[in-house]
Coordinates of C-alpha atoms in Angstrom, one line a residue:
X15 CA 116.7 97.5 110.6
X16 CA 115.0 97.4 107.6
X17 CA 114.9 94.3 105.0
X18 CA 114.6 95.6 101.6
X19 CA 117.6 93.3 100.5
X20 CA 115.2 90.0 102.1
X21 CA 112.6 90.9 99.6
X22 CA 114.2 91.8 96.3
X23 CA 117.7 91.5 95.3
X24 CA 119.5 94.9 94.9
X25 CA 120.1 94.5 91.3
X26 CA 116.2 94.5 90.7
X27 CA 115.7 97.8 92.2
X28 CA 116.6 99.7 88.9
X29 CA 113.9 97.8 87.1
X30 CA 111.7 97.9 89.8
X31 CA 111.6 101.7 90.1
X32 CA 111.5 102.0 86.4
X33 CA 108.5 99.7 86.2
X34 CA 106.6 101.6 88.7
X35 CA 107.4 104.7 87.3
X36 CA 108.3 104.9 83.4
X37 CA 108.3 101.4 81.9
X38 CA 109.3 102.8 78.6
X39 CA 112.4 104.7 80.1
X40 CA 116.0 103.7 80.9
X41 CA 116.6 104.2 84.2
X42 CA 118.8 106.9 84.1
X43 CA 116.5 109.5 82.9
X44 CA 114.7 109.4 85.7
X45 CA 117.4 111.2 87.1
X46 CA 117.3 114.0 84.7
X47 CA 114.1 115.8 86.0
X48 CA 110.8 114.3 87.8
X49 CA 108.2 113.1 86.3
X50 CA 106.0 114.4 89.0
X51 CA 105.8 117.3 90.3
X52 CA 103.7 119.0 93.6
X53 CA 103.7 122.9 93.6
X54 CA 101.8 123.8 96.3
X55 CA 100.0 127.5 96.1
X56 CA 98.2 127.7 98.9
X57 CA 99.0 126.3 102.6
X58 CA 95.5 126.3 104.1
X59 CA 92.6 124.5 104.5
X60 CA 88.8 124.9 105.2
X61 CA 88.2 121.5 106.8
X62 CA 89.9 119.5 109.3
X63 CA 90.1 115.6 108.7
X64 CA 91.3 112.6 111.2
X65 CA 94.1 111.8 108.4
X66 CA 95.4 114.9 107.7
X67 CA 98.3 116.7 109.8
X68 CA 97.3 120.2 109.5
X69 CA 97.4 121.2 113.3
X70 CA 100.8 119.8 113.6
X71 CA 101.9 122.3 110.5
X72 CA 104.3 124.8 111.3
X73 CA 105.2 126.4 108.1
X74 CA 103.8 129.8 107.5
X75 CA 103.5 130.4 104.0
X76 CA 99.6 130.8 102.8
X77 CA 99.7 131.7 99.2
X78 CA 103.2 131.5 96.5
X79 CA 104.0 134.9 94.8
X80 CA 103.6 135.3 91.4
X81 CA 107.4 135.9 90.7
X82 CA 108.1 132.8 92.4
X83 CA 105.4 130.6 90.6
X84 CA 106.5 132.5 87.5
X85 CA 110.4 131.1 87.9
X86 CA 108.7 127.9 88.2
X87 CA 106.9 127.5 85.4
X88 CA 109.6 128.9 83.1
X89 CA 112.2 126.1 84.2
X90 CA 109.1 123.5 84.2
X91 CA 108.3 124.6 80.3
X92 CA 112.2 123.4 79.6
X93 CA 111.0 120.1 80.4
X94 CA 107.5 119.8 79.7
X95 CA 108.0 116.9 77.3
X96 CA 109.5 114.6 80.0
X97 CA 106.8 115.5 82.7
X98 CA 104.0 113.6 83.5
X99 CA 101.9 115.4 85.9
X100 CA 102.3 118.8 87.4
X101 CA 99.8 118.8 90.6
X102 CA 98.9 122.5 91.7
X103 CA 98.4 120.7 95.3
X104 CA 100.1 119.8 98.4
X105 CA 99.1 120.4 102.0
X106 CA 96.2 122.6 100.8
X107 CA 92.9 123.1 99.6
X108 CA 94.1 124.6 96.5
X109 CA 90.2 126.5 95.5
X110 CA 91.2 128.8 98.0
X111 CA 93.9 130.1 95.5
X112 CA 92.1 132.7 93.7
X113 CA 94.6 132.6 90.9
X114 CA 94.2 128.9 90.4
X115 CA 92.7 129.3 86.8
X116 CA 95.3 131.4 86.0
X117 CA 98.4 129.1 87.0
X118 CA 96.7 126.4 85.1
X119 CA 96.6 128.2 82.0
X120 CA 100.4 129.2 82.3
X121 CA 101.2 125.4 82.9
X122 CA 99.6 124.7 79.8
X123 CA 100.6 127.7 77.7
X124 CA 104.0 126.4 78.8
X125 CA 103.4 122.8 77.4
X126 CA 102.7 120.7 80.3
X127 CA 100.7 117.7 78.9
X128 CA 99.0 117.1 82.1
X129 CA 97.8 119.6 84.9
X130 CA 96.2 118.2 87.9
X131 CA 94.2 119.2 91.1
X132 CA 93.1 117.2 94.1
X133 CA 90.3 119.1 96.1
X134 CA 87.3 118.1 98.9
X135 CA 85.1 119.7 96.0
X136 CA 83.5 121.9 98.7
X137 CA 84.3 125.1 97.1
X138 CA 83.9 123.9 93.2
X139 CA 80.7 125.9 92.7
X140 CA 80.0 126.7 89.3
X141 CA 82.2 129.7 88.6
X142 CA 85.6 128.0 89.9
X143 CA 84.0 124.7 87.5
X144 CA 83.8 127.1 84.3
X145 CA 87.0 128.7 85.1
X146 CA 89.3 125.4 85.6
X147 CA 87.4 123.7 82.8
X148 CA 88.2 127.0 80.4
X149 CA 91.6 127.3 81.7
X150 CA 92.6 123.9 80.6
X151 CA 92.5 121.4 83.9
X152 CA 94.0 118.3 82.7
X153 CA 92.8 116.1 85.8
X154 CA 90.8 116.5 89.0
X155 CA 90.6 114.2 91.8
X156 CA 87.3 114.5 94.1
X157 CA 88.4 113.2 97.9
X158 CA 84.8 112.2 98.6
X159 CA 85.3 109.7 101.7
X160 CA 82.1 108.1 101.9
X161 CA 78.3 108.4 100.6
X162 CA 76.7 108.7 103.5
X163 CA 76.4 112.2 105.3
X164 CA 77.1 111.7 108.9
X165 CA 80.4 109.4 108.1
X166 CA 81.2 111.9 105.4
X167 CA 80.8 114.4 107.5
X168 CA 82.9 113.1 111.1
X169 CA 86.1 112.4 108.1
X170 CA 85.9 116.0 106.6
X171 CA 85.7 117.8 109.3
X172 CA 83.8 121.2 108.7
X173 CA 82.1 120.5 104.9
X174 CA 78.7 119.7 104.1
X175 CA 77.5 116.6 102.6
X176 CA 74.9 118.0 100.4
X177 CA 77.2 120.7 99.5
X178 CA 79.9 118.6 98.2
X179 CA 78.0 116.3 96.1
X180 CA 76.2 118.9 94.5
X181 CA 79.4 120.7 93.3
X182 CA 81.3 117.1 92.1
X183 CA 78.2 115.9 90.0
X184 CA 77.6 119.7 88.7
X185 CA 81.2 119.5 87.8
X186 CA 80.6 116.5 85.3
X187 CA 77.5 117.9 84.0
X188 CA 80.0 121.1 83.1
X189 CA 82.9 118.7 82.1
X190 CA 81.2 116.4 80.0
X191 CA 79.9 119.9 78.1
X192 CA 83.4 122.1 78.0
X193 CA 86.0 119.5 78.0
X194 CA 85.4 116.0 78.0
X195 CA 88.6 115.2 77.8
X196 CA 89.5 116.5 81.2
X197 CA 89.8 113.4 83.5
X198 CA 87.8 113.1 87.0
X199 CA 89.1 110.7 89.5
X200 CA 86.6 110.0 92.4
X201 CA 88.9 109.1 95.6
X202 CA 88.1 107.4 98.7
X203 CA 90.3 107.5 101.6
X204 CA 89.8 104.2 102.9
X205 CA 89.8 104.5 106.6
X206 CA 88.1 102.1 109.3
X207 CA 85.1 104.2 109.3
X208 CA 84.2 103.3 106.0
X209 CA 86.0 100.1 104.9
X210 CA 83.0 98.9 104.1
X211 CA 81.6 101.0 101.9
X212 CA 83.4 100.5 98.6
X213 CA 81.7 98.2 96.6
X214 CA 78.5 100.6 96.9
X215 CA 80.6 103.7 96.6
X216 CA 81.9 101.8 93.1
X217 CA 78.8 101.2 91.8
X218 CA 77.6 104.9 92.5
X219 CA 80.2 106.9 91.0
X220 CA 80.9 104.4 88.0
X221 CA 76.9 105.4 86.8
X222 CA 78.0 109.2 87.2
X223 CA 81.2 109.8 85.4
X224 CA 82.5 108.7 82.0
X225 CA 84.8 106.4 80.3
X226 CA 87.8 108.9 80.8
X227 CA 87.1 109.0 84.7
X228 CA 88.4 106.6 87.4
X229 CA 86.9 106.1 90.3
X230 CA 89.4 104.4 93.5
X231 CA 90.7 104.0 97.0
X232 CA 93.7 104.7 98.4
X233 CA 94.0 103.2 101.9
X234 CA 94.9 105.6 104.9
X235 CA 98.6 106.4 105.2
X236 CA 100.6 107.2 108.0
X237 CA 102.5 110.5 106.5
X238 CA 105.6 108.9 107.2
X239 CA 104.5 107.4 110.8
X240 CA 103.6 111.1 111.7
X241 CA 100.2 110.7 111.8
X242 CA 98.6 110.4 115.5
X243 CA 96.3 107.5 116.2
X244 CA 96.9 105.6 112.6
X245 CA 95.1 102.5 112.5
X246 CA 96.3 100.7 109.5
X247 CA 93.6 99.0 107.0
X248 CA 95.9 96.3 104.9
X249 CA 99.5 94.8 105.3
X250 CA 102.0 97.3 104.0
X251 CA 104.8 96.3 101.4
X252 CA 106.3 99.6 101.1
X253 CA 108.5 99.3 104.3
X254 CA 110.7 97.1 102.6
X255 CA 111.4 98.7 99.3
X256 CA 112.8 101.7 97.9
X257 CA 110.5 104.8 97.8
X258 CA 109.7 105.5 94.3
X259 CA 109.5 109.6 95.3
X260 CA 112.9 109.6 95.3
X261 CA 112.9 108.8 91.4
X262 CA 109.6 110.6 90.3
X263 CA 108.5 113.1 92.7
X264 CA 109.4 116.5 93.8
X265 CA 107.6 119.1 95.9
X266 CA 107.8 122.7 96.5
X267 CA 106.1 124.0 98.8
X268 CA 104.5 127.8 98.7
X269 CA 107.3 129.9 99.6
X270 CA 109.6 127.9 97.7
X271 CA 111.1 125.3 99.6
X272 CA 111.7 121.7 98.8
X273 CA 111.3 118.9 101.1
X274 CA 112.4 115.6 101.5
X275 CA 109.0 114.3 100.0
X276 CA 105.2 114.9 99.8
X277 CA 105.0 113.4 103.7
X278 CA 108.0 115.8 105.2
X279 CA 105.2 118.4 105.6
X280 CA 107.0 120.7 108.0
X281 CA 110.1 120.6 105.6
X282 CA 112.2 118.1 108.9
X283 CA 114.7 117.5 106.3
X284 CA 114.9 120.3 103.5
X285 CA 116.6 119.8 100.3
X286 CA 116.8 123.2 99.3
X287 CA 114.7 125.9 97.9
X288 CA 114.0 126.8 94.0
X289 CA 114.5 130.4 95.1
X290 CA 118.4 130.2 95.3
X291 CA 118.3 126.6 92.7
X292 CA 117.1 125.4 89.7
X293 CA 114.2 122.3 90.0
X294 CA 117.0 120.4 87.4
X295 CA 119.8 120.8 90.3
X296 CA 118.3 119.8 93.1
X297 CA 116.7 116.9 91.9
X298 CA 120.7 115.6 91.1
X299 CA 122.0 117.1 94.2
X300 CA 123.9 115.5 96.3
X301 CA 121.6 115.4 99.8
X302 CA 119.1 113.8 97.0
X303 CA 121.6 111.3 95.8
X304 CA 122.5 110.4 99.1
X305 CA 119.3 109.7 100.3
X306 CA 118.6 107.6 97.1
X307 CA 121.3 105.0 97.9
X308 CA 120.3 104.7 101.4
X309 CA 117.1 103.3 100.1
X310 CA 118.3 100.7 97.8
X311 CA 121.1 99.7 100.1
X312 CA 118.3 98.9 102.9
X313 CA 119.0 101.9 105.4
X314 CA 115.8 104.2 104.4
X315 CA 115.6 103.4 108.6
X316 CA 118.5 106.1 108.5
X317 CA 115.4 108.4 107.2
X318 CA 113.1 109.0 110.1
X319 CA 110.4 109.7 108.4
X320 CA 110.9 106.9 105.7
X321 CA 111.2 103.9 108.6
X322 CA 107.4 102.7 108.0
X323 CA 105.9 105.3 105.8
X324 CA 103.0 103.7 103.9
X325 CA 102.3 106.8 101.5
X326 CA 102.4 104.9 98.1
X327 CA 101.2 101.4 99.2
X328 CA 99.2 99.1 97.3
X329 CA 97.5 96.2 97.6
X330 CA 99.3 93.4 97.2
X331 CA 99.2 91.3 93.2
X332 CA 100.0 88.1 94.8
X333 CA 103.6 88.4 94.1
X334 CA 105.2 89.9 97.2
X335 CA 105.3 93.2 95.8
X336 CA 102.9 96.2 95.1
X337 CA 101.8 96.8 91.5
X338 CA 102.8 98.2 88.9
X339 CA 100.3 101.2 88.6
X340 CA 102.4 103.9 90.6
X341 CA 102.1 106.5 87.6
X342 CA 98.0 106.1 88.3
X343 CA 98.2 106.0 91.9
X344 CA 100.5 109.1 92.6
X345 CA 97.7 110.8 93.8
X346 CA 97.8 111.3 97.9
X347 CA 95.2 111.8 100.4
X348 CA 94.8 115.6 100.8

């Protein structure tokens, strides 16, 4: 059973969510729209890592029409003031969407403050650089695991080393030139095979990128205790607290569907599809409302997949609870 209610009274999940999510914001209008949204474009991938589910994905839908990425982006322009991040990413490497630079510059055209990618960097060559950096790519997160080649290399499955790092640090030479203003995010999965590599990691990427940038971990998740063979690297907090998804985060996958979250990646409990639905209706529906009070009334173990996901963990402040920092850290492990 789970023990939300052990570790912080019901009455401070409201503020808790809020804090995590939109500090500035009453509650309630997080229940208006998300903040974040994940509108994934492409369901493939050209390398195969230890902490990614792909051989276990059973959805075949490799690329979103244009019609349907169209009805998105008209509803998502509605609400562009109230949105966050919209991440043109899910289960995917999204470079292998040929009409990438496009959807970015129709998210922005349509007013969305802050377009994001999240990509292994191995296809970024020059011309895919130029063509996000001209199109208006808010935010890019390199998932680099390591600096040196043969761990690099046994994580992501099928890239080369040399390869990678000569696209990521071409890509800030390009940035720095077109738009400086476009924020790179340098991301380690944290895994055991390279736990111990973070302060030098640190130290080399903080020399390469520029005041804007970020560079981080995010420990290795569990996708909801789906992944095989997960060998945790810190405590996890998350267990026993409501999942902040439920208020900020909604994903639709490529041929329109809408899953319980960004870990439900074979769609085990669907919410509906923004082909028959609006994005405004079924984030207030009432399979979404339902699931939302069976985390702050401590039954999330109702949930399979929510009974020890560690998705949005982070390390502990010293107070019991994870940080306050969820609007930086809603970037997953691709």
């Amino acid at each position: 059973m789970n023990n939300s209610e052990n570790l912080m009274p019901k009455t401070d999940h409201h503020d808790y969510l809020r804090r995590r999510i939109s500090p500035d914001e009453k509650f309630a209008k997080l229940l208006e729209f998300p903040r974040f949204l994940e509108i994934e474009t492409v369901n493939t991938c050209n390398a195969r890592c230890p902490m990614c589910t792909i051989d276990e994905w059973t959805r075949n839908s490799p690329t979103m029409k244009d019609g349907l990425f169209n009805k998105i982006a008209e509803e998502i322009s509605a609400f562009a003031s109230a949105l966050k991040r919209v991440s043109l990413y899910r289960d995917g490497e999204p470079l292998l969407d040929k009409k990438l630079p496009d959807r970015v510059a129709t998210l922005k055209e349509n007013g969305v403050k802050t377009v994001s990618i999240a990509t292994n960097v191995s296809l970024l060559n020059e011309e895919r650089a130029n063509n996000l950096l001209h199109a208006g790519i808010d935010h890019i997160i390199f998932s680099i695991d390591s600096l040196n080649k043969d761990v690099f290399e046994a994580i992501r499955v099928r890239l080369n080393f040399e390869e990678v790092m000569e696209n990521a640090l071409r890509f800030i030479e390009l940035r720095n030139k077109i738009r400086p203003e476009t924020q790179i995010v340098v991301r380690m999965i944290r895994q055991d095979s390279n736990q111990d590599e973070w302060p030098e990691y640190k130290a080399f990427w903080d020399k390469k990128v520029s005041p804007v940038d970020r560079v981080y971990y995010h420990n290795i998740h569990n996708w909801g205790t789906q992944l095989e063979n997960f060998v945790p690297i810190e405590k996890s907090y998350e267990p026993q607290l409501p999942c902040v998804a439920l208020w900020s985060l909604l994903v639709i996958f490529a041929n329109g569907d809408v899953p319980l979250c960004n870990v439900d990646y074979n769609n085990e409990y669907p919410t509906g599809s923004v082909l028959d639905d609006s994005i405004q209706n079924l984030w207030r529906s009432k399979i979404m409302t339902a699931r939302r009070g069976l985390h702050t009334s401590g039954q999330k173990d109702k949930i399979g997949h929510c009974v020890n996901c560690n998705v949005w963990d982070e390390p502990d402040k010293g107070n019991g609870l994870v940080s306050a920092d969820f609007a930086e850290q809603i970037e997953l492990a691709g």
